[in-house]
Amino acid sequence: DVKVTQSSRYLVKRTGEKVFLECVQDMDHENMFWYRQDPGLGLRLIYFSYDVKMKEKGDIPEGYSVSREKKERFSLILESASTNQTSMYLCASSLLASSTDTQYFGPGTRLTVL
Amino acid sequence: KQEVTQIPAALSVPEGENLVLNCSFTDSAIYNLQWFRQDPGKGLTSLLLIQSSQREQTSGRLNASLDKSSGRSTLYIAASQPGDSATYLCAAPFSGGYQKVTFGTGTKLQVIP
């Protein structure tokens, strides 16, 4: 079974702090994704990576950056956290960059910025 | 940009009933459509993925259909059980791409024993 893990289930940070959310997948997937989920807005794609050191912006990249130094690990970085970044953050992965595959999700990180 | 709509936002049915969840999308040139289940406070679990060349996919009591020409997909759940209670989301790729997807806001299903 594919396993996608996220570094924390719950996180509380203060405004202005730098925040790192980490995601690891164990199935050698090429694609990795970061989403945020908010009530009434659904899931929105923040960033996507199809290979090591490669990234593409999603729908709402502002205020976020990402890093993919190893194939299995994809990090989301909030350079200076703000209260409007309080949300559920979901990481996902899928097998091949060149085809349409099922996305496998991690359990999510609920981030609260005070 | 692809838009994905799910109506109704919530649905409550008695145990044992067959039910249909609806998903509509604006860009019919999609590569695939996926259905997911999400339990409260958890991540998403993939249920079914229908490729653009397919019209339906089945897994156990679940059957998903895809009609690209009308921009619609349905998820049929047979003989519903309380354990089916969850939020069901559909997702279709961004226009012009296939790895980035747009999610609907989901239908929250409650199956009453």
GROMACS .gro file of C-alpha atoms in nm:
model
  227
    1ASP     CA    1   0.000   0.000   0.000
    2VAL     CA    2   0.107   0.354  -0.073
    3LYS     CA    3   0.185   0.548   0.237
    4VAL     CA    4   0.199   0.927   0.253
    5THR     CA    5   0.299   1.071   0.589
    6GLN     CA    6   0.298   1.427   0.715
    7SER     CA    7   0.527   1.552   0.990
    8SER     CA    8   0.257   1.681   1.223
    9ARG     CA    9  -0.118   1.630   1.269
   10TYR     CA   10  -0.162   1.956   1.461
   11LEU     CA   11   0.057   2.265   1.467
   12VAL     CA   12   0.016   2.601   1.641
   13LYS     CA   13   0.240   2.890   1.535
   14ARG     CA   14   0.253   3.264   1.588
   15THR     CA   15   0.218   3.534   1.324
   16GLY     CA   16   0.548   3.601   1.152
   17GLU     CA   17   0.705   3.264   1.232
   18LYS     CA   18   0.862   3.053   0.959
   19VAL     CA   19   0.675   2.724   0.931
   20PHE     CA   20   0.786   2.400   0.768
   21LEU     CA   21   0.542   2.125   0.677
   22GLU     CA   22   0.698   1.802   0.560
   23CYS     CA   23   0.554   1.522   0.352
   24VAL     CA   24   0.711   1.185   0.275
   25GLN     CA   25   0.588   0.913   0.039
   26ASP     CA   26   0.729   0.562   0.029
   27MET     CA   27   0.629   0.443  -0.320
   28ASP     CA   28   0.878   0.617  -0.549
   29HIS     CA   29   0.608   0.847  -0.689
   30GLU     CA   30   0.715   1.117  -0.930
   31ASN     CA   31   0.445   1.371  -0.847
   32MET     CA   32   0.382   1.537  -0.513
   33PHE     CA   33   0.124   1.801  -0.425
   34TRP     CA   34   0.038   2.043  -0.147
   35TYR     CA   35  -0.325   2.150  -0.096
   36ARG     CA   36  -0.507   2.353   0.164
   37GLN     CA   37  -0.865   2.279   0.261
   38ASP     CA   38  -1.101   2.542   0.400
   39PRO     CA   39  -1.474   2.518   0.477
   40GLY     CA   40  -1.682   2.629   0.181
   41LEU     CA   41  -1.378   2.658  -0.046
   42GLY     CA   42  -1.281   2.293  -0.076
   43LEU     CA   43  -0.930   2.180  -0.161
   44ARG     CA   44  -0.709   2.423  -0.344
   45LEU     CA   45  -0.373   2.339  -0.496
   46ILE     CA   46  -0.081   2.542  -0.361
   47TYR     CA   47   0.217   2.384  -0.539
   48PHE     CA   48   0.296   2.072  -0.734
   49SER     CA   49   0.626   1.896  -0.812
   50TYR     CA   50   0.682   1.639  -1.087
   51ASP     CA   51   1.051   1.571  -1.018
   52VAL     CA   52   1.332   1.651  -0.779
   53LYS     CA   53   1.398   2.028  -0.769
   54MET     CA   54   1.103   2.090  -1.005
   55LYS     CA   55   0.792   2.278  -0.898
   56GLU     CA   56   0.485   2.438  -1.050
   57LYS     CA   57   0.249   2.690  -0.900
   58GLY     CA   58  -0.106   2.586  -0.830
   59ASP     CA   59  -0.408   2.801  -0.768
   60ILE     CA   60  -0.290   2.984  -0.455
   61PRO     CA   61   0.092   2.994  -0.428
   62GLU     CA   62   0.113   3.339  -0.270
   63GLY     CA   63   0.273   3.332   0.074
   64TYR     CA   64   0.411   2.981   0.026
   65SER     CA   65   0.722   2.818  -0.114
   66VAL     CA   66   0.819   2.454  -0.159
   67SER     CA   67   1.129   2.239  -0.168
   68ARG     CA   68   1.191   1.898  -0.319
   69GLU     CA   69   1.550   1.792  -0.269
   70LYS     CA   70   1.476   1.418  -0.261
   71LYS     CA   71   1.218   1.228  -0.458
   72GLU     CA   72   1.031   1.101  -0.152
   73ARG     CA   73   1.012   1.430   0.036
   74PHE     CA   74   0.819   1.750  -0.043
   75SER     CA   75   0.823   2.043   0.198
   76LEU     CA   76   0.585   2.337   0.220
   77ILE     CA   77   0.728   2.653   0.370
   78LEU     CA   78   0.540   2.950   0.507
   79GLU     CA   79   0.809   3.219   0.515
   80SER     CA   80   0.615   3.446   0.752
   81ALA     CA   81   0.297   3.285   0.879
   82SER     CA   82  -0.020   3.491   0.885
   83THR     CA   83  -0.360   3.426   1.044
   84ASN     CA   84  -0.521   3.375   0.703
   85GLN     CA   85  -0.296   3.072   0.657
   86THR     CA   86  -0.479   2.889   0.936
   87SER     CA   87  -0.609   2.583   0.754
   88MET     CA   88  -0.589   2.208   0.700
   89TYR     CA   89  -0.290   2.125   0.479
   90LEU     CA   90  -0.296   1.805   0.277
   91CYS     CA   91  -0.009   1.644   0.091
   92ALA     CA   92  -0.061   1.396  -0.193
   93SER     CA   93   0.145   1.195  -0.438
   94SER     CA   94   0.086   1.013  -0.766
   95LEU     CA   95   0.294   0.771  -0.965
   96LEU     CA   96   0.400   0.910  -1.302
   97ALA     CA   97   0.449   1.261  -1.433
   98SER     CA   98   0.353   1.146  -1.782
   99SER     CA   99   0.014   0.995  -1.714
  100THR     CA  100  -0.306   1.040  -1.520
  101ASP     CA  101  -0.289   0.853  -1.194
  102THR     CA  102  -0.477   0.831  -0.868
  103GLN     CA  103  -0.357   1.072  -0.604
  104TYR     CA  104  -0.280   0.930  -0.259
  105PHE     CA  105  -0.324   1.161   0.035
  106GLY     CA  106  -0.159   1.199   0.373
  107PRO     CA  107  -0.363   1.243   0.693
  108GLY     CA  108  -0.334   1.623   0.691
  109THR     CA  109  -0.182   1.887   0.917
  110ARG     CA  110  -0.417   2.127   1.091
  111LEU     CA  111  -0.223   2.451   1.124
  112THR     CA  112  -0.339   2.733   1.350
  113VAL     CA  113  -0.163   3.070   1.326
  114LEU     CA  114  -0.227   3.296   1.626
  115LYS     CA  115  -1.015   2.722  -1.549
  116GLN     CA  116  -1.197   2.403  -1.464
  117GLU     CA  117  -1.487   2.442  -1.222
  118VAL     CA  118  -1.631   2.145  -1.038
  119THR     CA  119  -1.969   2.154  -0.864
  120GLN     CA  120  -2.129   1.902  -0.631
  121ILE     CA  121  -2.496   1.925  -0.540
  122PRO     CA  122  -2.635   1.871  -0.281
  123ALA     CA  123  -2.384   1.982  -0.021
  124ALA     CA  124  -2.536   1.740   0.231
  125LEU     CA  125  -2.753   1.432   0.210
  126SER     CA  126  -2.914   1.215   0.476
  127VAL     CA  127  -3.057   0.872   0.392
  128PRO     CA  128  -3.180   0.567   0.587
  129GLU     CA  129  -2.958   0.259   0.596
  130GLY     CA  130  -3.010   0.023   0.303
  131GLU     CA  131  -3.111   0.288   0.053
  132ASN     CA  132  -2.940   0.316  -0.285
  133LEU     CA  133  -2.819   0.669  -0.358
  134VAL     CA  134  -2.655   0.883  -0.624
  135LEU     CA  135  -2.408   1.165  -0.572
  136ASN     CA  136  -2.365   1.418  -0.850
  137CYS     CA  137  -2.061   1.601  -0.988
  138SER     CA  138  -2.056   1.847  -1.276
  139PHE     CA  139  -1.756   2.008  -1.446
  140THR     CA  140  -1.721   2.290  -1.696
  141ASP     CA  141  -1.439   2.171  -1.923
  142SER     CA  142  -1.537   1.849  -2.098
  143ALA     CA  143  -1.183   1.793  -2.234
  144ILE     CA  144  -1.078   1.609  -1.920
  145TYR     CA  145  -0.826   1.326  -1.895
  146ASN     CA  146  -1.000   1.160  -1.604
  147LEU     CA  147  -1.233   1.213  -1.312
  148GLN     CA  148  -1.168   1.089  -0.961
  149TRP     CA  149  -1.397   1.026  -0.665
  150PHE     CA  150  -1.263   1.046  -0.310
  151ARG     CA  151  -1.395   0.987   0.038
  152GLN     CA  152  -1.296   1.200   0.336
  153ASP     CA  153  -1.373   1.114   0.697
  154PRO     CA  154  -1.385   1.403   0.949
  155GLY     CA  155  -1.041   1.546   1.023
  156LYS     CA  156  -0.869   1.299   0.793
  157GLY     CA  157  -0.707   1.293   0.452
  158LEU     CA  158  -0.875   1.180   0.132
  159THR     CA  159  -0.904   0.819   0.021
  160SER     CA  160  -0.932   0.745  -0.349
  161LEU     CA  161  -1.243   0.546  -0.438
  162LEU     CA  162  -1.254   0.536  -0.816
  163LEU     CA  163  -1.074   0.693  -1.110
  164ILE     CA  164  -1.245   0.699  -1.451
  165GLN     CA  165  -1.022   0.762  -1.750
  166SER     CA  166  -1.162   0.980  -2.029
  167SER     CA  167  -1.196   0.675  -2.256
  168GLN     CA  168  -1.414   0.495  -2.001
  169ARG     CA  169  -1.779   0.546  -1.917
  170GLU     CA  170  -1.785   0.381  -1.577
  171GLN     CA  171  -1.587   0.208  -1.304
  172THR     CA  172  -1.706  -0.025  -1.031
  173SER     CA  173  -1.565  -0.121  -0.695
  174GLY     CA  174  -1.780  -0.330  -0.465
  175ARG     CA  175  -2.100  -0.138  -0.388
  176LEU     CA  176  -1.971   0.173  -0.568
  177ASN     CA  177  -2.022   0.256  -0.933
  178ALA     CA  178  -1.902   0.579  -1.091
  179SER     CA  179  -2.006   0.696  -1.436
  180LEU     CA  180  -1.866   0.965  -1.661
  181ASP     CA  181  -2.046   1.158  -1.936
  182LYS     CA  182  -1.796   1.402  -2.082
  183SER     CA  183  -2.037   1.550  -2.334
  184SER     CA  184  -2.273   1.668  -2.063
  185GLY     CA  185  -1.997   1.747  -1.812
  186ARG     CA  186  -2.133   1.513  -1.547
  187SER     CA  187  -2.027   1.226  -1.329
  188THR     CA  188  -2.227   1.028  -1.077
  189LEU     CA  189  -2.128   0.805  -0.788
  190TYR     CA  190  -2.382   0.534  -0.714
  191ILE     CA  191  -2.373   0.369  -0.372
  192ALA     CA  192  -2.577   0.053  -0.338
  193ALA     CA  193  -2.733  -0.065  -0.013
  194SER     CA  194  -2.589   0.218   0.194
  195GLN     CA  195  -2.447   0.147   0.541
  196PRO     CA  196  -2.371   0.375   0.839
  197GLY     CA  197  -2.000   0.324   0.764
  198ASP     CA  198  -2.053   0.502   0.433
  199SER     CA  199  -2.112   0.827   0.623
  200ALA     CA  200  -1.840   1.067   0.507
  201THR     CA  201  -1.782   1.353   0.267
  202TYR     CA  202  -1.747   1.251  -0.097
  203LEU     CA  203  -1.546   1.467  -0.333
  204CYS     CA  204  -1.495   1.453  -0.706
  205ALA     CA  205  -1.194   1.603  -0.885
  206ALA     CA  206  -1.115   1.681  -1.248
  207PRO     CA  207  -0.790   1.806  -1.403
  208PHE     CA  208  -0.721   2.173  -1.472
  209SER     CA  209  -0.797   2.279  -1.824
  210GLY     CA  210  -0.495   2.202  -2.040
  211GLY     CA  211  -0.327   1.982  -1.783
  212TYR     CA  212  -0.373   1.645  -1.626
  213GLN     CA  213  -0.180   1.628  -1.304
  214LYS     CA  214  -0.321   1.940  -1.140
  215VAL     CA  215  -0.683   1.887  -1.044
  216THR     CA  216  -0.976   2.095  -0.930
  217PHE     CA  217  -1.186   1.953  -0.647
  218GLY     CA  218  -1.553   1.997  -0.585
  219THR     CA  219  -1.655   2.111  -0.237
  220GLY     CA  220  -1.806   1.772  -0.164
  221THR     CA  221  -2.131   1.612  -0.058
  222LYS     CA  222  -2.154   1.523   0.310
  223LEU     CA  223  -2.341   1.195   0.339
  224GLN     CA  224  -2.506   1.069   0.654
  225VAL     CA  225  -2.651   0.717   0.657
  226ILE     CA  226  -2.893   0.675   0.943
  227PRO     CA  227  -2.914   0.328   1.108
   0.00000   0.00000   0.00000
